[in-house]
Amino acid sequence: MSDLSLPFRPFYYISDAEIIEDILIKSHAKTIRSDLHSLFALVTGNGLIASDGEFWKQQRKIIQPKFSKKSTNSYAPLLHKLCKKALDHYEEKYIEREFDVSPSFFELSIQFIMDCIIGKLDRDDWSKLNNLFVEIYKYLELAMTRPIPIPSYIPSPVNLKLRKLTQLLDDEVQLIVDELSKKAPHEDSANMVQFLKNAPYQSEKTILSEVKTIFVAGHETTSASLCWAFVTLGKKPELQADLYKALKDVDINNCEDLLSNPYLDAFVSELLRLYPAAWTFSRKTTDEITVKNLKFPKGSTLVFDLYHAMRDERFFKRPHVFEVDRFMKNKSEYPKHYIPFGAGPRLCIGNNLSVVELKIFLGQAVKRFEIELGSSYINETKGVITIHPKYGVPIILKKRK
């Protein structure tokens, strides 16, 4: 843990998983969103990421059923179709030649969110919305990496740019909301807009904020996880061979068998340990909190670092090594302090969906292709909210015989 406090501004950077878990589970009632979250609120409005208190509890209770394990498993057939379509495109256009797969993961993540959660529309090209999100994340990260954060209400150049981008996002998402308001739910997908319209206490402004929040929360996280999965498989042919062996006799058209495959489950768990989707987030204390004889005064900003927390050798043997066997055990024997989606009441609402997306896409990909990491790959990272390979993920796909 690092104490980065300034006069009258207590600030702590925490990478101890035990302390993080204790605060998020036992002391969650003494924390609210930090000032850093005001930047998210600038973009998303008062949705699940940015809200607090009774309003947050109300919204979480309303939206949670759409992200339950039962619900997300029911999206598997649709996710299977979307993954197959993407992989068919790779085979048609890129087979046995190097290409950067990461841009397609960004657009695929939007397709996942739209068709499974927000609502299915008759369009395949989401590049405009994707490019808008990429630009917003760039400026969010600029704002969040200042030595001294500037509040979102101050008209700094970065904040003004974020406001302009947010207006463009509002316009684009409002078109989606308006279209889905008039559209009957598709037979194999949800319609979050109509769901919220039929729920209590949901204004037009609230619905827009929640739809934007779902986009912002799911766009970068899913694409980042897929990027690191392909980097890992490309770097470690022996690991890829083991995963293929575990899936060789599995019918990838049977989503239930794919989702319940023990080795694939363990692979995804280890992937998320080393590369948690949203690796850092923050809270602000509303009262003094004491954890392991450490006191965090009222008004402290607490920044949690999950990336390093799950690479702690006290809790994970050989913490920097990708070892699937860590999770080839009973759930009760899993490593302690495994928190890739946070912990406590504000555990990431999309955790179940994220795991299902990864399993279905990776299961299909490894069954169909040998994945090689391209020679132009550079092992550097970027990102503040999520961590991505800095220069993309060049790969070469070869059809399996």
CSV table of C-alpha atoms in Angstrom, one decimal:
chain,number,residue,atom,x,y,z
A,1,MET,CA,0.0,0.0,0.0
A,2,SER,CA,1.2,3.5,-0.8
A,3,ASP,CA,0.2,6.7,1.1
A,4,LEU,CA,0.0,9.4,-1.6
A,5,SER,CA,-1.8,11.9,0.6
A,6,LEU,CA,-1.5,15.7,0.0
A,7,PRO,CA,-2.3,18.3,2.7
A,8,PHE,CA,-6.1,18.0,3.5
A,9,ARG,CA,-6.4,15.3,0.8
A,10,PRO,CA,-5.7,11.8,2.1
A,11,PHE,CA,-5.1,9.5,-0.8
A,12,TYR,CA,-4.1,5.8,-0.7
A,13,TYR,CA,-3.1,3.3,-3.4
A,14,ILE,CA,-3.9,-0.2,-2.3
A,15,SER,CA,-2.6,-3.4,-4.0
A,16,ASP,CA,-3.1,-5.8,-1.1
A,17,ALA,CA,-6.0,-8.1,-2.0
A,18,GLU,CA,-6.8,-8.8,1.7
A,19,ILE,CA,-7.2,-5.2,2.5
A,20,ILE,CA,-9.2,-4.5,-0.7
A,21,GLU,CA,-11.6,-7.4,0.1
A,22,ASP,CA,-12.0,-6.3,3.7
A,23,ILE,CA,-13.0,-2.8,2.6
A,24,LEU,CA,-15.3,-3.8,-0.2
A,25,ILE,CA,-17.1,-6.4,1.8
A,26,LYS,CA,-17.0,-5.4,5.5
A,27,SER,CA,-16.7,-1.6,5.2
A,28,HIS,CA,-18.6,-0.9,1.9
A,29,ALA,CA,-21.3,1.1,3.8
A,30,LYS,CA,-18.6,3.6,4.8
A,31,THR,CA,-17.6,4.3,1.2
A,32,ILE,CA,-19.1,6.1,-1.8
A,33,ARG,CA,-17.8,6.8,-5.3
A,34,SER,CA,-14.7,8.9,-5.3
A,35,ASP,CA,-14.1,12.2,-7.1
A,36,LEU,CA,-12.4,10.2,-9.9
A,37,HIS,CA,-15.8,8.7,-10.6
A,38,SER,CA,-17.2,12.1,-11.4
A,39,LEU,CA,-15.4,11.8,-14.7
A,40,PHE,CA,-17.4,8.7,-15.4
A,41,ALA,CA,-20.5,10.5,-14.4
A,42,LEU,CA,-19.7,13.2,-16.9
A,43,VAL,CA,-19.9,10.6,-19.7
A,44,THR,CA,-22.4,8.1,-18.4
A,45,GLY,CA,-24.7,10.2,-16.3
A,46,ASN,CA,-26.0,8.9,-13.0
A,47,GLY,CA,-25.9,5.2,-14.0
A,48,LEU,CA,-24.8,2.1,-12.0
A,49,ILE,CA,-21.1,3.1,-12.1
A,50,ALA,CA,-21.5,6.6,-11.0
A,51,SER,CA,-24.5,6.5,-8.6
A,52,ASP,CA,-24.5,5.8,-4.8
A,53,GLY,CA,-26.9,5.3,-1.9
A,54,GLU,CA,-30.5,4.4,-2.2
A,55,PHE,CA,-30.7,5.3,-5.9
A,56,TRP,CA,-27.8,2.9,-6.7
A,57,LYS,CA,-29.5,0.2,-4.6
A,58,GLN,CA,-32.8,0.7,-6.5
A,59,GLN,CA,-31.1,0.5,-9.9
A,60,ARG,CA,-28.9,-2.5,-9.0
A,61,LYS,CA,-32.0,-4.4,-7.8
A,62,ILE,CA,-33.9,-3.6,-11.0
A,63,ILE,CA,-31.1,-4.4,-13.4
A,64,GLN,CA,-29.4,-7.3,-11.6
A,65,PRO,CA,-31.7,-10.1,-12.9
A,66,LYS,CA,-30.7,-9.3,-16.5
A,67,PHE,CA,-27.1,-10.2,-15.5
A,68,SER,CA,-27.7,-13.2,-13.3
A,69,LYS,CA,-26.0,-16.5,-14.1
A,70,LYS,CA,-29.2,-18.0,-15.3
A,71,SER,CA,-29.9,-15.0,-17.6
A,72,THR,CA,-26.4,-14.8,-19.1
A,73,ASN,CA,-26.3,-18.6,-19.7
A,74,SER,CA,-29.5,-18.1,-21.7
A,75,TYR,CA,-27.7,-15.7,-24.0
A,76,ALA,CA,-25.2,-18.4,-25.0
A,77,PRO,CA,-26.9,-19.5,-28.2
A,78,LEU,CA,-27.0,-15.9,-29.5
A,79,LEU,CA,-23.4,-15.3,-28.4
A,80,HIS,CA,-22.5,-18.5,-30.2
A,81,LYS,CA,-23.9,-17.1,-33.5
A,82,LEU,CA,-22.1,-13.8,-33.1
A,83,CYS,CA,-18.8,-15.5,-32.4
A,84,LYS,CA,-19.2,-17.9,-35.3
A,85,LYS,CA,-19.9,-15.0,-37.6
A,86,ALA,CA,-16.8,-13.1,-36.5
A,87,LEU,CA,-14.6,-16.3,-36.8
A,88,ASP,CA,-16.1,-17.0,-40.3
A,89,HIS,CA,-15.0,-13.4,-41.3
A,90,TYR,CA,-11.5,-14.1,-40.0
A,91,GLU,CA,-11.3,-17.3,-42.0
A,92,GLU,CA,-12.6,-15.7,-45.2
A,93,LYS,CA,-10.4,-12.6,-45.0
A,94,TYR,CA,-7.3,-13.3,-43.0
A,95,ILE,CA,-6.4,-17.0,-42.9
A,96,GLU,CA,-2.6,-17.6,-42.8
A,97,ARG,CA,-1.7,-13.9,-43.0
A,98,GLU,CA,-0.8,-11.6,-40.2
A,99,PHE,CA,-3.5,-9.1,-39.1
A,100,ASP,CA,-4.3,-7.1,-35.9
A,101,VAL,CA,-7.3,-8.8,-34.3
A,102,SER,CA,-7.8,-6.1,-31.6
A,103,PRO,CA,-10.0,-3.7,-33.5
A,104,SER,CA,-12.5,-6.4,-34.3
A,105,PHE,CA,-12.7,-7.3,-30.6
A,106,PHE,CA,-13.9,-3.7,-29.8
A,107,GLU,CA,-16.7,-4.0,-32.4
A,108,LEU,CA,-17.6,-7.5,-31.3
A,109,SER,CA,-18.0,-6.4,-27.7
A,110,ILE,CA,-20.6,-3.8,-28.9
A,111,GLN,CA,-22.4,-6.5,-30.8
A,112,PHE,CA,-22.5,-8.7,-27.6
A,113,ILE,CA,-23.9,-5.8,-25.5
A,114,MET,CA,-26.5,-4.8,-28.1
A,115,ASP,CA,-27.8,-8.2,-29.1
A,116,CYS,CA,-27.8,-9.8,-25.6
A,117,ILE,CA,-28.6,-7.0,-23.2
A,118,ILE,CA,-29.7,-3.7,-24.7
A,119,GLY,CA,-31.6,-4.9,-27.7
A,120,LYS,CA,-31.2,-6.3,-31.2
A,121,LEU,CA,-31.2,-3.9,-34.1
A,122,ASP,CA,-31.0,-4.6,-37.8
A,123,ARG,CA,-27.5,-3.3,-38.3
A,124,ASP,CA,-24.0,-4.9,-38.4
A,125,ASP,CA,-21.8,-1.9,-38.6
A,126,TRP,CA,-21.0,-0.4,-35.2
A,127,SER,CA,-17.8,1.3,-36.2
A,128,LYS,CA,-19.1,4.8,-35.5
A,129,LEU,CA,-20.1,4.0,-32.0
A,130,ASN,CA,-16.9,2.0,-31.4
A,131,ASN,CA,-14.7,4.9,-32.6
A,132,LEU,CA,-16.6,7.3,-30.3
A,133,PHE,CA,-15.9,5.0,-27.3
A,134,VAL,CA,-12.2,4.8,-28.2
A,135,GLU,CA,-12.0,8.6,-28.3
A,136,ILE,CA,-13.9,9.0,-25.0
A,137,TYR,CA,-11.6,6.5,-23.3
A,138,LYS,CA,-8.5,8.3,-24.5
A,139,TYR,CA,-9.7,11.6,-22.9
A,140,LEU,CA,-10.9,9.9,-19.7
A,141,GLU,CA,-7.5,8.4,-19.3
A,142,LEU,CA,-5.9,11.8,-19.9
A,143,ALA,CA,-8.1,13.3,-17.2
A,144,MET,CA,-7.5,10.4,-14.7
A,145,THR,CA,-3.7,10.5,-15.0
A,146,ARG,CA,-3.2,14.1,-14.0
A,147,PRO,CA,-1.1,14.4,-10.8
A,148,ILE,CA,-3.9,16.4,-9.3
A,149,PRO,CA,-7.3,15.5,-10.7
A,150,ILE,CA,-9.3,18.5,-12.0
A,151,PRO,CA,-13.0,18.2,-11.1
A,152,SER,CA,-15.3,17.5,-14.0
A,153,TYR,CA,-17.2,20.8,-13.5
A,154,ILE,CA,-14.1,22.9,-14.2
A,155,PRO,CA,-13.9,23.8,-18.0
A,156,SER,CA,-10.3,22.5,-18.6
A,157,PRO,CA,-9.4,21.6,-22.2
A,158,VAL,CA,-9.8,17.8,-21.5
A,159,ASN,CA,-13.1,18.2,-19.7
A,160,LEU,CA,-14.5,20.4,-22.5
A,161,LYS,CA,-13.5,17.8,-25.0
A,162,LEU,CA,-15.1,15.1,-22.9
A,163,ARG,CA,-18.3,17.2,-22.8
A,164,LYS,CA,-18.3,17.5,-26.5
A,165,LEU,CA,-17.7,13.7,-27.0
A,166,THR,CA,-20.4,13.0,-24.4
A,167,GLN,CA,-23.0,15.0,-26.3
A,168,LEU,CA,-22.1,13.0,-29.5
A,169,LEU,CA,-22.5,9.8,-27.4
A,170,ASP,CA,-25.8,11.0,-26.0
A,171,ASP,CA,-27.1,11.7,-29.5
A,172,GLU,CA,-26.0,8.3,-30.8
A,173,VAL,CA,-27.3,6.3,-27.9
A,174,GLN,CA,-30.6,8.2,-27.8
A,175,LEU,CA,-31.2,7.1,-31.4
A,176,ILE,CA,-30.8,3.5,-30.2
A,177,VAL,CA,-33.1,4.0,-27.2
A,178,ASP,CA,-35.7,5.6,-29.4
A,179,GLU,CA,-35.6,2.8,-31.9
A,180,LEU,CA,-35.8,0.1,-29.3
A,181,SER,CA,-38.7,1.9,-27.5
A,182,LYS,CA,-40.8,1.1,-30.6
A,183,LYS,CA,-39.5,-2.4,-31.2
A,184,ALA,CA,-40.8,-5.6,-29.8
A,185,PRO,CA,-38.2,-7.7,-28.0
A,186,HIS,CA,-36.4,-10.1,-30.4
A,187,GLU,CA,-37.1,-13.7,-29.8
A,188,ASP,CA,-33.6,-14.6,-28.8
A,189,SER,CA,-32.4,-11.4,-27.1
A,190,ALA,CA,-33.3,-8.8,-24.5
A,191,ASN,CA,-34.6,-5.3,-24.8
A,192,MET,CA,-33.2,-3.4,-21.9
A,193,VAL,CA,-34.9,-0.2,-23.0
A,194,GLN,CA,-38.4,-1.6,-22.8
A,195,PHE,CA,-37.5,-3.5,-19.7
A,196,LEU,CA,-36.5,-0.3,-17.9
A,197,LYS,CA,-39.5,1.6,-19.3
A,198,ASN,CA,-41.7,-1.0,-17.6
A,199,ALA,CA,-39.8,-0.8,-14.3
A,200,PRO,CA,-40.6,1.7,-11.6
A,201,TYR,CA,-38.9,5.0,-11.1
A,202,GLN,CA,-37.2,5.1,-14.6
A,203,SER,CA,-37.2,8.5,-16.3
A,204,GLU,CA,-36.0,9.0,-19.8
A,205,LYS,CA,-32.8,10.5,-18.4
A,206,THR,CA,-32.2,7.5,-16.2
A,207,ILE,CA,-32.8,5.0,-19.0
A,208,LEU,CA,-30.2,6.9,-21.2
A,209,SER,CA,-27.7,6.9,-18.4
A,210,GLU,CA,-28.1,3.2,-17.7
A,211,VAL,CA,-27.8,2.3,-21.4
A,212,LYS,CA,-24.6,4.4,-21.7
A,213,THR,CA,-23.2,2.8,-18.5
A,214,ILE,CA,-23.7,-0.7,-19.9
A,215,PHE,CA,-21.9,0.3,-23.1
A,216,VAL,CA,-19.0,2.0,-21.2
A,217,ALA,CA,-18.6,-0.9,-18.7
A,218,GLY,CA,-18.8,-3.7,-21.3
A,219,HIS,CA,-17.0,-2.3,-24.3
A,220,GLU,CA,-13.4,-2.0,-23.1
A,221,THR,CA,-13.5,-4.8,-20.6
A,222,THR,CA,-14.6,-7.6,-23.0
A,223,SER,CA,-12.2,-6.5,-25.8
A,224,ALA,CA,-9.3,-6.3,-23.3
A,225,SER,CA,-9.9,-9.8,-22.0
A,226,LEU,CA,-10.1,-11.2,-25.6
A,227,CYS,CA,-6.8,-9.4,-26.5
A,228,TRP,CA,-4.9,-10.9,-23.6
A,229,ALA,CA,-6.4,-14.4,-24.3
A,230,PHE,CA,-5.0,-14.3,-27.8
A,231,VAL,CA,-1.7,-12.9,-26.7
A,232,THR,CA,-1.4,-15.7,-24.1
A,233,LEU,CA,-2.4,-18.5,-26.5
A,234,GLY,CA,0.0,-17.1,-29.2
A,235,LYS,CA,2.9,-16.9,-26.7
A,236,LYS,CA,2.3,-20.3,-25.2
A,237,PRO,CA,1.7,-23.0,-27.9
A,238,GLU,CA,1.9,-25.7,-25.3
A,239,LEU,CA,-1.0,-24.1,-23.3
A,240,GLN,CA,-3.0,-23.7,-26.6
A,241,ALA,CA,-2.4,-27.4,-27.3
A,242,ASP,CA,-3.7,-28.3,-23.8
A,243,LEU,CA,-6.8,-26.2,-24.3
A,244,TYR,CA,-7.4,-27.8,-27.7
A,245,LYS,CA,-7.0,-31.2,-26.2
A,246,ALA,CA,-9.5,-30.4,-23.5
A,247,LEU,CA,-12.0,-29.2,-26.1
A,248,LYS,CA,-11.3,-31.7,-28.9
A,249,ASP,CA,-14.2,-34.0,-28.1
A,250,VAL,CA,-16.6,-31.1,-27.1
A,251,ASP,CA,-19.3,-30.2,-29.5
A,252,ILE,CA,-18.8,-26.4,-29.7
A,253,ASN,CA,-22.4,-26.1,-31.0
A,254,ASN,CA,-23.6,-27.4,-27.6
A,255,CYS,CA,-23.2,-24.3,-25.5
A,256,GLU,CA,-24.0,-26.1,-22.2
A,257,ASP,CA,-21.0,-28.5,-22.8
A,258,LEU,CA,-18.7,-25.7,-23.7
A,259,LEU,CA,-19.6,-23.6,-20.7
A,260,SER,CA,-19.2,-26.5,-18.3
A,261,ASN,CA,-15.8,-27.7,-19.6
A,262,PRO,CA,-13.5,-27.7,-16.6
A,263,TYR,CA,-10.3,-26.8,-18.4
A,264,LEU,CA,-11.8,-23.9,-20.3
A,265,ASP,CA,-13.3,-22.7,-17.1
A,266,ALA,CA,-9.9,-22.8,-15.4
A,267,PHE,CA,-8.2,-21.1,-18.3
A,268,VAL,CA,-10.6,-18.2,-18.2
A,269,SER,CA,-10.2,-17.9,-14.4
A,270,GLU,CA,-6.5,-17.8,-14.7
A,271,LEU,CA,-6.7,-15.3,-17.6
A,272,LEU,CA,-8.8,-13.0,-15.4
A,273,ARG,CA,-6.4,-13.3,-12.5
A,274,LEU,CA,-3.5,-12.1,-14.5
A,275,TYR,CA,-5.5,-9.6,-16.6
A,276,PRO,CA,-8.5,-8.4,-14.6
A,277,ALA,CA,-10.9,-6.7,-17.0
A,278,ALA,CA,-11.2,-3.4,-15.0
A,279,TRP,CA,-7.9,-3.5,-13.1
A,280,THR,CA,-8.4,-0.4,-11.0
A,281,PHE,CA,-11.2,1.6,-9.4
A,282,SER,CA,-11.6,3.9,-6.5
A,283,ARG,CA,-13.8,4.7,-3.5
A,284,LYS,CA,-14.1,7.6,-1.0
A,285,THR,CA,-14.5,7.0,2.7
A,286,THR,CA,-17.5,8.6,4.5
A,287,ASP,CA,-16.2,7.5,7.9
A,288,GLU,CA,-12.9,6.3,9.3
A,289,ILE,CA,-12.1,2.7,8.3
A,290,THR,CA,-9.7,0.4,10.1
A,291,VAL,CA,-8.2,-2.7,8.4
A,292,LYS,CA,-5.3,-4.7,9.8
A,293,ASN,CA,-4.3,-1.9,12.1
A,294,LEU,CA,-4.3,0.6,9.2
A,295,LYS,CA,-6.5,3.6,9.6
A,296,PHE,CA,-8.1,5.4,6.6
A,297,PRO,CA,-9.5,8.7,7.7
A,298,LYS,CA,-12.9,10.1,6.7
A,299,GLY,CA,-12.6,11.7,3.2
A,300,SER,CA,-9.8,9.4,2.0
A,301,THR,CA,-9.6,8.5,-1.6
A,302,LEU,CA,-8.8,4.8,-1.9
A,303,VAL,CA,-7.5,3.5,-5.3
A,304,PHE,CA,-7.6,-0.3,-5.6
A,305,ASP,CA,-5.1,-2.1,-7.9
A,306,LEU,CA,-6.5,-5.6,-8.7
A,307,TYR,CA,-3.7,-6.2,-11.3
A,308,HIS,CA,-1.0,-6.4,-8.7
A,309,ALA,CA,-3.2,-7.6,-5.9
A,310,MET,CA,-3.7,-10.9,-7.8
A,311,ARG,CA,0.0,-11.2,-8.5
A,312,ASP,CA,0.9,-11.3,-4.8
A,313,GLU,CA,3.1,-14.4,-4.0
A,314,ARG,CA,1.6,-14.6,-0.5
A,315,PHE,CA,-1.7,-15.8,-2.1
A,316,PHE,CA,-0.6,-17.1,-5.5
A,317,LYS,CA,2.4,-19.4,-5.9
A,318,ARG,CA,4.5,-18.3,-8.9
A,319,PRO,CA,2.2,-15.4,-9.3
A,320,HIS,CA,3.4,-14.1,-12.7
A,321,VAL,CA,3.1,-17.6,-14.4
A,322,PHE,CA,0.0,-18.6,-16.2
A,323,GLU,CA,-1.0,-21.8,-14.5
A,324,VAL,CA,-4.4,-23.3,-15.4
A,325,ASP,CA,-4.0,-25.9,-12.6
A,326,ARG,CA,-4.7,-23.3,-9.9
A,327,PHE,CA,-8.3,-23.5,-10.8
A,328,MET,CA,-8.5,-27.2,-11.7
A,329,LYS,CA,-9.9,-27.9,-8.2
A,330,ASN,CA,-13.0,-27.6,-6.2
A,331,LYS,CA,-14.3,-24.0,-5.8
A,332,SER,CA,-13.6,-24.2,-2.1
A,333,GLU,CA,-9.9,-24.8,-2.9
A,334,TYR,CA,-9.5,-21.8,-5.2
A,335,PRO,CA,-6.8,-19.4,-4.2
A,336,LYS,CA,-7.9,-16.9,-1.6
A,337,HIS,CA,-8.4,-13.3,-2.5
A,338,TYR,CA,-9.3,-14.0,-6.2
A,339,ILE,CA,-11.2,-10.8,-7.0
A,340,PRO,CA,-11.1,-10.1,-10.8
A,341,PHE,CA,-14.5,-8.4,-10.7
A,342,GLY,CA,-14.1,-6.7,-7.3
A,343,ALA,CA,-16.0,-7.9,-4.2
A,344,GLY,CA,-18.9,-7.0,-2.0
A,345,PRO,CA,-22.3,-5.4,-2.9
A,346,ARG,CA,-20.7,-3.5,-5.8
A,347,LEU,CA,-19.2,-6.6,-7.5
A,348,CYS,CA,-19.2,-6.0,-11.2
A,349,ILE,CA,-22.7,-6.7,-12.4
A,350,GLY,CA,-21.4,-8.0,-15.8
A,351,ASN,CA,-19.1,-10.7,-14.3
A,352,ASN,CA,-21.2,-13.7,-15.4
A,353,LEU,CA,-21.7,-12.3,-18.9
A,354,SER,CA,-18.0,-11.6,-19.3
A,355,VAL,CA,-17.1,-15.2,-18.5
A,356,VAL,CA,-19.7,-16.7,-20.8
A,357,GLU,CA,-18.5,-14.4,-23.7
A,358,LEU,CA,-14.9,-15.5,-23.2
A,359,LYS,CA,-15.7,-19.2,-23.0
A,360,ILE,CA,-17.8,-19.3,-26.1
A,361,PHE,CA,-15.5,-17.2,-28.2
A,362,LEU,CA,-12.3,-18.9,-27.1
A,363,GLY,CA,-13.8,-22.4,-27.3
A,364,GLN,CA,-14.8,-21.8,-30.9
A,365,ALA,CA,-11.6,-20.1,-31.9
A,366,VAL,CA,-9.3,-22.8,-30.5
A,367,LYS,CA,-11.3,-25.6,-32.0
A,368,ARG,CA,-11.2,-23.9,-35.5
A,369,PHE,CA,-7.7,-22.3,-35.6
A,370,GLU,CA,-4.1,-22.6,-34.5
A,371,ILE,CA,-3.3,-19.1,-33.2
A,372,GLU,CA,0.2,-17.7,-33.7
A,373,LEU,CA,1.4,-14.3,-32.4
A,374,GLY,CA,2.6,-12.2,-35.2
A,375,SER,CA,6.3,-11.2,-35.4
A,376,SER,CA,5.3,-7.5,-35.2
A,377,TYR,CA,3.8,-7.9,-31.6
A,378,ILE,CA,5.4,-5.6,-29.1
A,379,ASN,CA,5.1,-6.5,-25.4
A,380,GLU,CA,4.0,-3.2,-24.0
A,381,THR,CA,0.8,-2.2,-22.4
A,382,LYS,CA,-1.4,0.9,-22.3
A,383,GLY,CA,-4.5,2.0,-20.4
A,384,VAL,CA,-5.7,3.4,-17.1
A,385,ILE,CA,-9.3,2.0,-16.9
A,386,THR,CA,-8.5,-1.3,-18.6
A,387,ILE,CA,-5.1,-2.6,-19.7
A,388,HIS,CA,-4.6,-3.4,-23.4
A,389,PRO,CA,-1.6,-4.4,-25.5
A,390,LYS,CA,-0.2,-1.0,-26.6
A,391,TYR,CA,0.4,-1.7,-30.2
A,392,GLY,CA,-2.5,-4.2,-30.9
A,393,VAL,CA,-2.5,-8.0,-31.2
A,394,PRO,CA,-1.1,-9.1,-34.6
A,395,ILE,CA,-1.9,-12.8,-35.1
A,396,ILE,CA,-1.8,-15.5,-37.7
A,397,LEU,CA,-4.6,-18.0,-37.9
A,398,LYS,CA,-4.2,-21.4,-39.4
A,399,LYS,CA,-7.1,-23.8,-39.9
A,400,ARG,CA,-7.0,-26.9,-37.9
A,401,LYS,CA,-7.2,-30.1,-39.9
